Short mmCIF file of C-alpha atoms and ligand atoms in Angstrom, two decimals:
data_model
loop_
_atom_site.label_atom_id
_atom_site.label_comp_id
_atom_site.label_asym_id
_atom_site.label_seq_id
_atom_site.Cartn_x
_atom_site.Cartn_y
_atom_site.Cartn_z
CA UNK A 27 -12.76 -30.66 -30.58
CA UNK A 28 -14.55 -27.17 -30.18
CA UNK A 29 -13.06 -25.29 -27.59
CA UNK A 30 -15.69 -22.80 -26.25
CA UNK A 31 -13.99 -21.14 -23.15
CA UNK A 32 -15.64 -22.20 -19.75
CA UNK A 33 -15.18 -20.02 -16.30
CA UNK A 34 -16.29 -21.41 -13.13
CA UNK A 35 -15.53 -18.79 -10.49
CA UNK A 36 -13.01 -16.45 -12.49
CA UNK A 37 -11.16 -19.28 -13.22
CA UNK A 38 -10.56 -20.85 -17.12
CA UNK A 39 -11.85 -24.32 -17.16
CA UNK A 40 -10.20 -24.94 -20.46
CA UNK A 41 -7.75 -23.24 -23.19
CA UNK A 42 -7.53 -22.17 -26.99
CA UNK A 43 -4.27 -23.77 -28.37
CA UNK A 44 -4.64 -21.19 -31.17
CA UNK A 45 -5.42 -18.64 -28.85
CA UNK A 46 -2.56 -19.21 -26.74
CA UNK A 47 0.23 -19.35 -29.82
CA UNK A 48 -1.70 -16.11 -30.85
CA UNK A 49 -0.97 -14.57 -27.28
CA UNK A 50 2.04 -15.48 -27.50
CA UNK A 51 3.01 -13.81 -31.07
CA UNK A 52 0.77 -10.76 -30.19
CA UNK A 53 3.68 -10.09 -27.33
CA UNK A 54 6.62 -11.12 -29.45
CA UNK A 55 5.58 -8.25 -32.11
CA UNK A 56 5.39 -5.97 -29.44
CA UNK A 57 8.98 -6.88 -28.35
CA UNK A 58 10.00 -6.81 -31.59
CA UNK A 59 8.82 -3.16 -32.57
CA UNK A 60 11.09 -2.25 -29.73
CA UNK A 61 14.08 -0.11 -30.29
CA UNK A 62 16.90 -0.08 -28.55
CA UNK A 63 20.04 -1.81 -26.88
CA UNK A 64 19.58 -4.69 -24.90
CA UNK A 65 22.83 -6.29 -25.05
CA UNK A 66 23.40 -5.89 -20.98
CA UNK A 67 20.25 -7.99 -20.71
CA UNK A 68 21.10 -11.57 -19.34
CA UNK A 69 21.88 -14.33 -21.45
CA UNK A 70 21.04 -17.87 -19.80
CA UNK A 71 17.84 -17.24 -17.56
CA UNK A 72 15.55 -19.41 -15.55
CA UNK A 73 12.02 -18.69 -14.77
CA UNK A 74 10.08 -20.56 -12.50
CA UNK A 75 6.34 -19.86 -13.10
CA UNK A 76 7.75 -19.59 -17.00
CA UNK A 77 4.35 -20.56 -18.32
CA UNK A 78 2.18 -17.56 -17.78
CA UNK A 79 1.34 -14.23 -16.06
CA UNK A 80 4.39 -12.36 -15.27
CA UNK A 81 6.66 -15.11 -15.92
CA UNK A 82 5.54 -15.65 -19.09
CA UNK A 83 6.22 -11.83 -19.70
CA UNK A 84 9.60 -12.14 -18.33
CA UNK A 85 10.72 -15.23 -20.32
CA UNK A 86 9.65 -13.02 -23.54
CA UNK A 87 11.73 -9.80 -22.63
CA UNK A 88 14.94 -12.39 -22.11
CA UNK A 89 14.57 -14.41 -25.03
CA UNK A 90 13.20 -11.66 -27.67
CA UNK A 91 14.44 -9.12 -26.68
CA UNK A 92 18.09 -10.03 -24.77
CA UNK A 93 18.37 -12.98 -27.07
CA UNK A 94 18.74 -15.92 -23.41
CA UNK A 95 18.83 -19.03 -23.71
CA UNK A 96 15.38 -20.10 -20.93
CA UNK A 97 14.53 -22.52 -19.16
CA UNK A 98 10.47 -22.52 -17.80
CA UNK A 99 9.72 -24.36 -14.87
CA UNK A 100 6.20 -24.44 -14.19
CA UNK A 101 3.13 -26.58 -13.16
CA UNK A 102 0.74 -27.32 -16.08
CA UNK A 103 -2.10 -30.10 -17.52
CA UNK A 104 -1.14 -31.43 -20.52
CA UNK A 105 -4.09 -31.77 -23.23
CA UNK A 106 -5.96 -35.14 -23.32
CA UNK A 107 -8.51 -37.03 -25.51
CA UNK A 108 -11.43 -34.84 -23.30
CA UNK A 109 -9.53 -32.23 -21.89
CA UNK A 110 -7.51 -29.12 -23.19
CA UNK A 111 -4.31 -28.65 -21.57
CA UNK A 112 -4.02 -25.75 -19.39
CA UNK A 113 -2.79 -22.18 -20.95
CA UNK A 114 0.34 -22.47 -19.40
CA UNK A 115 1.22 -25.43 -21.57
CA UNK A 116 -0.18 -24.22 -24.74
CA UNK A 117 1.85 -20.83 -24.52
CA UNK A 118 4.75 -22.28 -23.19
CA UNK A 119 5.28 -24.57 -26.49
CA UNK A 120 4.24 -22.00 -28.84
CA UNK A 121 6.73 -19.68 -27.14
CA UNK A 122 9.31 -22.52 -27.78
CA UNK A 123 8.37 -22.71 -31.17
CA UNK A 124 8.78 -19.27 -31.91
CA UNK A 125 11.93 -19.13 -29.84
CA UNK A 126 13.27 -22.09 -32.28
CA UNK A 127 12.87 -19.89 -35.48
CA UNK A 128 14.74 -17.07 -34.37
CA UNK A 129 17.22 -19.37 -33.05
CA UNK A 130 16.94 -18.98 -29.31
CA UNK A 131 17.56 -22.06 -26.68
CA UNK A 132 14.05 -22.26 -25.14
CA UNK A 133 13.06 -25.59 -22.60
CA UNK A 134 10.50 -26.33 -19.74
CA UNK A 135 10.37 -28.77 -17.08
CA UNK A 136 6.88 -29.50 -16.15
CA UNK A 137 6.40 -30.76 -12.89
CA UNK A 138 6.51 -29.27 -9.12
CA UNK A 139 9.27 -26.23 -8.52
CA UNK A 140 8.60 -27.19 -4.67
CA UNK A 141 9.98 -30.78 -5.13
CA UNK A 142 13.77 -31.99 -4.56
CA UNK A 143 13.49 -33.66 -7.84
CA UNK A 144 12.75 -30.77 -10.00
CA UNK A 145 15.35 -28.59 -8.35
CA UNK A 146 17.59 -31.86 -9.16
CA UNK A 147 16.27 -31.86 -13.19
CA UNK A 148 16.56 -28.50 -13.62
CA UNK A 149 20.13 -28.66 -11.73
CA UNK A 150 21.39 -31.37 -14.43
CA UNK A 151 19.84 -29.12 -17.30
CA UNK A 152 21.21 -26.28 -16.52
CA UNK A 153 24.64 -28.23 -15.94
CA UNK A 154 24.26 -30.15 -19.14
CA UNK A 155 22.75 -27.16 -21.24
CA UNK A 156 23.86 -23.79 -20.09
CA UNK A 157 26.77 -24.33 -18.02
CA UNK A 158 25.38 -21.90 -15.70
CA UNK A 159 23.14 -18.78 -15.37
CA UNK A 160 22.36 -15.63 -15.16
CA UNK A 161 19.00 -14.84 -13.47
CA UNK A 162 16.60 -16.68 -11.92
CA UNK A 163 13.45 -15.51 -11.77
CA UNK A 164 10.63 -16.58 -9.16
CA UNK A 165 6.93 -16.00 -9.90
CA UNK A 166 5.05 -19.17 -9.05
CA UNK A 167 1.77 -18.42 -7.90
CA UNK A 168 0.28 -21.86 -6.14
CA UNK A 169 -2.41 -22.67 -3.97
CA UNK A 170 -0.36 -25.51 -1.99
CA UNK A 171 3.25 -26.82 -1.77
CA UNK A 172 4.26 -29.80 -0.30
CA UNK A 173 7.08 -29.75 2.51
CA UNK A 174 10.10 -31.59 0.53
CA UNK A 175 11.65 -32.42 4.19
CA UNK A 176 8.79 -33.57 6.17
CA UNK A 177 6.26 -34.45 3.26
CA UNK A 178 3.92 -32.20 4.84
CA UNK A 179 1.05 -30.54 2.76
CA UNK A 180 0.40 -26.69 3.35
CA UNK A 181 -2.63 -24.61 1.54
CA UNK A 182 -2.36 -20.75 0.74
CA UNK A 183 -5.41 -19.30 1.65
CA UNK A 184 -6.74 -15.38 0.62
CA UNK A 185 -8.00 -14.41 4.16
CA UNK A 186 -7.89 -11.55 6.29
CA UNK A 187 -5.99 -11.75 9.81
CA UNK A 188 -7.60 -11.36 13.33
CA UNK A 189 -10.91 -9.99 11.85
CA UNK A 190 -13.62 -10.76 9.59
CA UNK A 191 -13.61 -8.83 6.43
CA UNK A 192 -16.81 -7.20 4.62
CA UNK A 193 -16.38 -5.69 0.88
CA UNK A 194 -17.41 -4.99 -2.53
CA UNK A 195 -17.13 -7.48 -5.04
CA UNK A 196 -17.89 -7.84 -8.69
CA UNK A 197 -19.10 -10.52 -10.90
CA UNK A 198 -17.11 -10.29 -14.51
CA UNK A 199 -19.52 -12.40 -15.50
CA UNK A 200 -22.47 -10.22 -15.09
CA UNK A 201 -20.49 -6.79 -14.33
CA UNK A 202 -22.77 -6.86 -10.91
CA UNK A 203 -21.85 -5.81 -7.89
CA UNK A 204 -21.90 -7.87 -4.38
CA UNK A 205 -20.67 -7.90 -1.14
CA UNK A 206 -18.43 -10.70 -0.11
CA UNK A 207 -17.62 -11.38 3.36
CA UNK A 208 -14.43 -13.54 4.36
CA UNK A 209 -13.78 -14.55 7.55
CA UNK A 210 -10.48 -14.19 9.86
CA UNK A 211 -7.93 -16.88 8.83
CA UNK A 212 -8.46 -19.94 11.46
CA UNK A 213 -5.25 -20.98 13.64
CA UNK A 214 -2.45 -22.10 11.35
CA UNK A 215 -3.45 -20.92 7.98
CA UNK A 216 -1.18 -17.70 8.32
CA UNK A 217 1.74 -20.09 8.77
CA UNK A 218 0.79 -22.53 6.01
CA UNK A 219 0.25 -19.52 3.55
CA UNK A 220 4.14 -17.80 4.11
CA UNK A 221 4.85 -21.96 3.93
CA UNK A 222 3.49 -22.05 0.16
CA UNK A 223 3.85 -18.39 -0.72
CA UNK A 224 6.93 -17.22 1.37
CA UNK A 225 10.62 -17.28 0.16
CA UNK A 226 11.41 -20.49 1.48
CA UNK A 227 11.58 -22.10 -1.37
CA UNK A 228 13.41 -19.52 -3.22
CA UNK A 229 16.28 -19.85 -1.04
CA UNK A 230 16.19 -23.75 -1.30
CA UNK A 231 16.48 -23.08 -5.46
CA UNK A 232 19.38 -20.56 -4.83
CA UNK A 233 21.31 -23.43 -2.42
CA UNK A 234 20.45 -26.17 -4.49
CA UNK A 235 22.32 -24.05 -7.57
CA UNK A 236 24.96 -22.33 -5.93
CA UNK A 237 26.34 -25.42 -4.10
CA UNK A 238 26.21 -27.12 -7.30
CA UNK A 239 28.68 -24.03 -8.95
CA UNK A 240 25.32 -23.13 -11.58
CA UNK A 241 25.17 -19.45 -10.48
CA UNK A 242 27.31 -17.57 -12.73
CA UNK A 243 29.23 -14.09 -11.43
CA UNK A 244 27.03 -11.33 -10.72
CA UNK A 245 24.21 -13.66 -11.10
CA UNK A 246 20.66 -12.03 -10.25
CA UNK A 247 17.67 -13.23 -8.80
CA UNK A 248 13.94 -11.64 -8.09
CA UNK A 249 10.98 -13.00 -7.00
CA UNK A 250 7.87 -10.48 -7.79
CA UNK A 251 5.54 -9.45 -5.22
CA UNK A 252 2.37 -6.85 -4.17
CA UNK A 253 1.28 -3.97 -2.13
CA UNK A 254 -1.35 -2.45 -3.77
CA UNK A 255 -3.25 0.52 -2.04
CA UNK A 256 -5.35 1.05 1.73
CA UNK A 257 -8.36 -0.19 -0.11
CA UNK A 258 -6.90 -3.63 -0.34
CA UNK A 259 -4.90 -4.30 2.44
CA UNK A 260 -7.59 -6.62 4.86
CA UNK A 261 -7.22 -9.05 2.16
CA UNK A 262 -3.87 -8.03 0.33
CA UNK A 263 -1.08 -6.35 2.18
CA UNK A 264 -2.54 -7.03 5.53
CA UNK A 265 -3.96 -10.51 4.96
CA UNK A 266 -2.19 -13.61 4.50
CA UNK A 267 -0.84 -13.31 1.67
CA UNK A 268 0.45 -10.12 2.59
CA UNK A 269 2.50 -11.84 5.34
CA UNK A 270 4.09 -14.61 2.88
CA UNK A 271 5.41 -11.77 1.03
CA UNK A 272 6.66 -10.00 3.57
CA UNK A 273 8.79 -13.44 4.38
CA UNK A 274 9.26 -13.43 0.33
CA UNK A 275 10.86 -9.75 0.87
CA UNK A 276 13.08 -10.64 3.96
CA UNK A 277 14.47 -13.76 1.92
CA UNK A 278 15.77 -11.41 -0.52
CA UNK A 279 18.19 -9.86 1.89
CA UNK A 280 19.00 -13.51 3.19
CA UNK A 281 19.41 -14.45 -0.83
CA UNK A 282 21.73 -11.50 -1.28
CA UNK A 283 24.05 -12.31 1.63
CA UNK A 284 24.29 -16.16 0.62
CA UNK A 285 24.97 -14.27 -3.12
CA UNK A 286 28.13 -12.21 -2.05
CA UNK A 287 30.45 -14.47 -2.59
CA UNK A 288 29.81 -14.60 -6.62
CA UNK A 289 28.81 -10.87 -6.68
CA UNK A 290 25.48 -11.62 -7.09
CA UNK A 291 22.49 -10.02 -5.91
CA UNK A 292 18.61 -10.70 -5.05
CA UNK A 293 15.44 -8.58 -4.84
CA UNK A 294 11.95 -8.71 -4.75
CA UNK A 295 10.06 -6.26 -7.55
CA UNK A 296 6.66 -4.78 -6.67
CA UNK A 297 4.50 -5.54 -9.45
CA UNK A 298 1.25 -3.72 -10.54
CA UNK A 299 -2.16 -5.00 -10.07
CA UNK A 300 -2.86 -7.46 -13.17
CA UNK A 301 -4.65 -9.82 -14.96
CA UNK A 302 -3.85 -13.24 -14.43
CA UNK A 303 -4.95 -16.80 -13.29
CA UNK A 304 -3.63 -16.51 -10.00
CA UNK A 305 -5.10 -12.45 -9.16
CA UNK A 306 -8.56 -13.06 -11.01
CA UNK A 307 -9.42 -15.64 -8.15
CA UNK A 308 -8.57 -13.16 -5.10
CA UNK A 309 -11.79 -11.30 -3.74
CA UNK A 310 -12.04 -8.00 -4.37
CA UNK A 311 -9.05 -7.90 -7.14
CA UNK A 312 -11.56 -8.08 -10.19
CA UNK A 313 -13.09 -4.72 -9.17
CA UNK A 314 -9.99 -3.08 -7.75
CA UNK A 315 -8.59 -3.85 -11.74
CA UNK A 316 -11.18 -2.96 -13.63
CA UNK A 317 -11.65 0.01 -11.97
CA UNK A 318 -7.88 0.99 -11.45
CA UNK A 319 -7.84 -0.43 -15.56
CA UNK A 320 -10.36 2.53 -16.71
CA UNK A 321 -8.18 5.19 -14.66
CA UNK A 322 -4.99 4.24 -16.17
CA UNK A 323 -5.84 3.65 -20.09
CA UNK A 324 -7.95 6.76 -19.89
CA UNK A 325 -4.38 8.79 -18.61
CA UNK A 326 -2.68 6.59 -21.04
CA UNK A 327 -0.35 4.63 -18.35
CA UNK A 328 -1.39 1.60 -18.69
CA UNK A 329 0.86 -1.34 -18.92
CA UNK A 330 0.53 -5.09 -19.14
CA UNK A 331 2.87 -8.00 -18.00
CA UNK A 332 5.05 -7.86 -20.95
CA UNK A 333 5.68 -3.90 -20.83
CA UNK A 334 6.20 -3.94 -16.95
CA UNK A 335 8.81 -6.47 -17.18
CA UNK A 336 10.60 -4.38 -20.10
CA UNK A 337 10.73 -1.61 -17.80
CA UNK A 338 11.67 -3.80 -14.98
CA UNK A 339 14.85 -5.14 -16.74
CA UNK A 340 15.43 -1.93 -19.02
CA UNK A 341 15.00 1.01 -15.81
CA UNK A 342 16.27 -1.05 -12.69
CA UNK A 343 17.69 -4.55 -12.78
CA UNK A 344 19.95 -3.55 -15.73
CA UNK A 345 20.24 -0.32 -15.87
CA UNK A 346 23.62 0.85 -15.90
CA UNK A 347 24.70 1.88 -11.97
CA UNK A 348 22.84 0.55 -9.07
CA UNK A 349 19.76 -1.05 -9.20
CA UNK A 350 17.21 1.82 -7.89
CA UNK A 351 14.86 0.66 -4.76
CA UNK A 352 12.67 1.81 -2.34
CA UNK A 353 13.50 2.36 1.16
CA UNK A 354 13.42 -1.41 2.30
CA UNK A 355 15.22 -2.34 -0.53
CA UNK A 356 12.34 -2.97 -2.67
CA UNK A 357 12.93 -2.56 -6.62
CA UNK A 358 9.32 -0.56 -7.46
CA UNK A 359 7.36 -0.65 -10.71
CA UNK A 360 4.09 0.15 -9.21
CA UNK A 361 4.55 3.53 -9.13
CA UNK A 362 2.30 4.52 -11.65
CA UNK A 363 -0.44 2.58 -10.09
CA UNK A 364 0.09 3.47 -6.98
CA UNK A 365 0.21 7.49 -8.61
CA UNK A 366 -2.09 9.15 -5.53
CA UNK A 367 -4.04 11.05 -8.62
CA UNK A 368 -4.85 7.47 -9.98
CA UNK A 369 -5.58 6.27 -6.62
CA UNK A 370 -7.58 9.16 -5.79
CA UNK A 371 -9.79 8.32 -8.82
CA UNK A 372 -9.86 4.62 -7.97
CA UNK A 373 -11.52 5.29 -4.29
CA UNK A 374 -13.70 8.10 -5.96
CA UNK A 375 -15.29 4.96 -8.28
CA UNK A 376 -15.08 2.19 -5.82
CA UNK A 377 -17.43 5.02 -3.66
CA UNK A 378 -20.00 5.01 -6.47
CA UNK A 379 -20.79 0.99 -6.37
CA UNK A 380 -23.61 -0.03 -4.80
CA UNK A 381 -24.65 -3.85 -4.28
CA UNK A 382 -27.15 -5.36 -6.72
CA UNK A 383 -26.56 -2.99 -9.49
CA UNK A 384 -24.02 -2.70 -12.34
CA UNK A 385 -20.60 -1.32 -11.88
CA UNK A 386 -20.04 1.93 -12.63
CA UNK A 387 -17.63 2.79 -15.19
CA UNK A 388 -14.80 0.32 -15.08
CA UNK A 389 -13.36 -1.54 -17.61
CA UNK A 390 -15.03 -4.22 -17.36
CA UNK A 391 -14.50 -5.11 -20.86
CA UNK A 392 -10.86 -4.60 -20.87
CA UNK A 393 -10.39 -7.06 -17.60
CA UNK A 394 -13.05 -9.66 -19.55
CA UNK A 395 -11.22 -9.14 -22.90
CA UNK A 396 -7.49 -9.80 -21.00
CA UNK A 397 -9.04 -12.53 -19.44
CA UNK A 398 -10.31 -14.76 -22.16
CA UNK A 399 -7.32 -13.35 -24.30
CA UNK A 400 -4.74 -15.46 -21.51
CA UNK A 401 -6.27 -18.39 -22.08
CA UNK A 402 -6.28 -18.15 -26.06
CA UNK A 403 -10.18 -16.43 -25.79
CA UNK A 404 -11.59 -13.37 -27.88
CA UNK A 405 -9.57 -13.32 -30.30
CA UNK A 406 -11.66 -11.84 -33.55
CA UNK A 407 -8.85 -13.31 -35.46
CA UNK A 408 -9.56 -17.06 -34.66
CA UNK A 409 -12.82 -18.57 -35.51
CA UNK A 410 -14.35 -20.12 -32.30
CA UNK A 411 -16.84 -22.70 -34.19
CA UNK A 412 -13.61 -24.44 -36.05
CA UNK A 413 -12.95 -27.97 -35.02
CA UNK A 414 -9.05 -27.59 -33.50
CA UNK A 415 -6.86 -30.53 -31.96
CA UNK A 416 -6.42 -30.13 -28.69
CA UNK A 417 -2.59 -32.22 -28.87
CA UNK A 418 -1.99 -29.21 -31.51
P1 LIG B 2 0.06 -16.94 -12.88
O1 LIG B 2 -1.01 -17.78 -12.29
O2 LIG B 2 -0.17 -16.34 -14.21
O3 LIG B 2 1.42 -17.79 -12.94
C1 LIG B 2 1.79 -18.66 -11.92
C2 LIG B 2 2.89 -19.57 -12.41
O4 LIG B 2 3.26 -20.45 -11.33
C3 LIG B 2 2.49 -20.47 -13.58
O5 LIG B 2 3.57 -20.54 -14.49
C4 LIG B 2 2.31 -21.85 -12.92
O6 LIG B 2 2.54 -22.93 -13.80
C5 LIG B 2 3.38 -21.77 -11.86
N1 LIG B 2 3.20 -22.72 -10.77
C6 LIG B 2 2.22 -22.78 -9.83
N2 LIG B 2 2.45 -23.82 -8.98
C7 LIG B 2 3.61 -24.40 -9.37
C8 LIG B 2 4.37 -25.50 -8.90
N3 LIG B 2 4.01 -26.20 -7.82
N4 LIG B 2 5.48 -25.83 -9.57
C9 LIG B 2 5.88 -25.14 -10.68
N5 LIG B 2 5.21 -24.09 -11.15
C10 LIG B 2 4.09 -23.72 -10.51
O7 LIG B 2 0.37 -15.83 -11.77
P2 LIG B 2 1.03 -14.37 -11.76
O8 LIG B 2 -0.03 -13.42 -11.42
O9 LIG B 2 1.88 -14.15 -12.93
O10 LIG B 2 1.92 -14.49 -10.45
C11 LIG B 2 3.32 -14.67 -10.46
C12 LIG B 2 3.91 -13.89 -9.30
O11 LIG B 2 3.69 -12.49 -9.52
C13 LIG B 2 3.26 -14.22 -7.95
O12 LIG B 2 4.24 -14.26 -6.95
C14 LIG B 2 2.33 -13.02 -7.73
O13 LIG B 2 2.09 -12.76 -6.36
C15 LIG B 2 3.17 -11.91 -8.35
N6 LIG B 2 2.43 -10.70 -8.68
C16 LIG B 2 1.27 -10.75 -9.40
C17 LIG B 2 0.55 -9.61 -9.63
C18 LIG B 2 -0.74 -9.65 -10.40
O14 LIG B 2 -1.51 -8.68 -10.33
N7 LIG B 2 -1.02 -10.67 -11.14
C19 LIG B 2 1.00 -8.29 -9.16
C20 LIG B 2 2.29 -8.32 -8.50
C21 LIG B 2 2.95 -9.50 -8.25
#
């Protein structure tokens, strides 16, 4: 099969296998230039949303650079006869790969992290496998989750709350400018969002494993979330997806209680704005990043998943002392997005757009480049006219 990369609303219809593997390696080299000590890094880890994004970045630093044993739980399409499989799965088995020549216990479990039965798989791997663990990491990103109680479907939507929201948009495609308006989230749709995005199913993992004796002492758990700055907040902070993580947040103190016991402890880390599967389809995101993108590789503080998750585990969840936070409790490693020099700059070129013409500086290249490059794209190192099996 030829595997030309196909987008259908900023989202990857199909993915490179070579790519992916590629991706994959590309990070691992990074990792592996690193210098240091990592020895205080955990050893037996679980990451649900293992497959890609930040997960994916966060079952690297374990593995590569603290040496855990992982286990990836996530939701991906295997390949077929007329179909690639999804980037999640390519990645995930070339990480596994790689992890197997250095050495390093690596497994997924593909199927639904909202569902009894994968708790109860992973429960029996972990068991069987590892004994118990050390972290467990939540970063699923999912547009629905079925109520494992009452059957019940609920959808995440990307809407504003009580009023109708006009913006700018942009096109990656074309680098144009629009205007997208999205309307005030109907009756119910706040409620079904925190239902699919909110920690409640967090705290179902963490009592499904700690009943069961699989946390180990002075286990740790986060779950990643978003602010993001003013110019976001009708359909970020303030919008309903805002709202699921503010439930996300509150389960963390919830989490922590449940935790005292073992000595463990949970948090919720505030991620920067990047690019993945799940924030290229939010409006408004694409030009908030390649804007905010330009502004931070031009001042040289630019970071992708893999490097904010080194600094997440090296500078706060295992840094020797207390883990820092926020005010609310919040570990923080937005702050150099959220700089008010880089912000400043951000509003100065979101005020230069106009609708109908091309952006205006941006990196639109870099968030096009990152893009195809997560789904095994643009890479000048793989030739795109080769024949390649998708099984592979
Ligand atoms: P992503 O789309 O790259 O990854 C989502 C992961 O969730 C994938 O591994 C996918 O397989 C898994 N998943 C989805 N539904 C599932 C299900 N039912 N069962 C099992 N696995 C499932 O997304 P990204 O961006 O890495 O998001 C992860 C977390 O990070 C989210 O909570 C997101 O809000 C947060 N975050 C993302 C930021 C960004 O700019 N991308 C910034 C700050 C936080």
């Amino acid at each position: 099969m030829i595997i030309k990369q196909r987008i259908l609303r900023n989202v990857s219809l199909n993915a490179h296998p070579k790519g992916c593997a590629l991706y994959v390696k590309k990070q691992i080299e990074w990792l592996e230039g690193l210098s240091g000590v990592f020895s205080n890094f955990p050893k037996r880890v679980v990451v649900l949303g293992g497959s890609s994004g930040y997960g994916l970045a966060t079952r690297l630093v374990s593995s590569i650079l603290g040496g855990a044993s992982t286990i990836n739980v996530s939701f991906e399409r295997e390949p077929s006869e007329k179909r690639t499989a999804s980037a999640g799965w390519y990645s995930s088995h070339a990480f596994e790969e790689e992890a197997a020549k250095r050495g390093l216990y690596a497994k997924s479990i593909f199927g639904d992290a909202f569902s009894d039965e994968v708790k109860e798989a992973t429960a029996e791997l972990i068991a069987n496998e590892l004994g118990q663990i050390d972290l467990l990491v939540y970063s699923l990103a999912s547009p629905l989750r079925i109520d494992p109680i009452t059957g019940e479907t609920y959808r995440s939507v990307l809407k504003p709350i009580g009023v109708d929201y006009k913006a700018l948009s942009l096109d990656p495609s074309t680098g144009v400018i629009g205007e997208v308006v999205i309307e005030r989230a109907l009756a119910g749709e706040e409620e079904a969002t925190v239902k699919v995005m909110g920690g409640e199913d967090w705290e179902l993992w963490i009592d499904t494993l700690l009943a069961k004796g699989l946390l180990a002492p002075s286990f740790k758990s986060v779950a990643y979330s978003y602010i993001g700055p003013a110019l976001t907040y009708p359909i970020y902070r303030e919008g309903t997806i805002g709202r699921a993580k503010e439930h996300l947040e509150a389960s963390s103190h919830t989490i922590s209680e449940k935790l005292k016991p073992i000595g463990g402890e949970a948090y919720v880390s505030i991620n920067k704005a990047l690019v993945t599967r799940a924030s290229a389809v939010i409006p408004v995101v694409p030009l908030y990043i390649a804007l905010l993108y330009q502004v931070m590789k031009e001042r040289g503080v630019h970071e992708g998943t893999t490097e904010q998750i080194f600094r997440l585990f090296l500078e706060r969840l295992y840094t020797s002392g207390e883990v820092p936070t926020d005010s609310k409790g919040r570990i923080r490693v937005d702050e150099r997005e959220m700089d008010k020099e880089i912000q400043q700059e951000v509003e100065h070129l979101w005020g230069l757009q106009r609708v109908g013409e091309s952006l205006i500086g941006g990196d639109l290249v870099g968030f096009n480049l990152e893009f195809a490059q997560i789904n095994g794209f643009g890479f000048d190192e793989i030739n795109y006219e080769e024949e390649v099996d998708p099984f592979s």
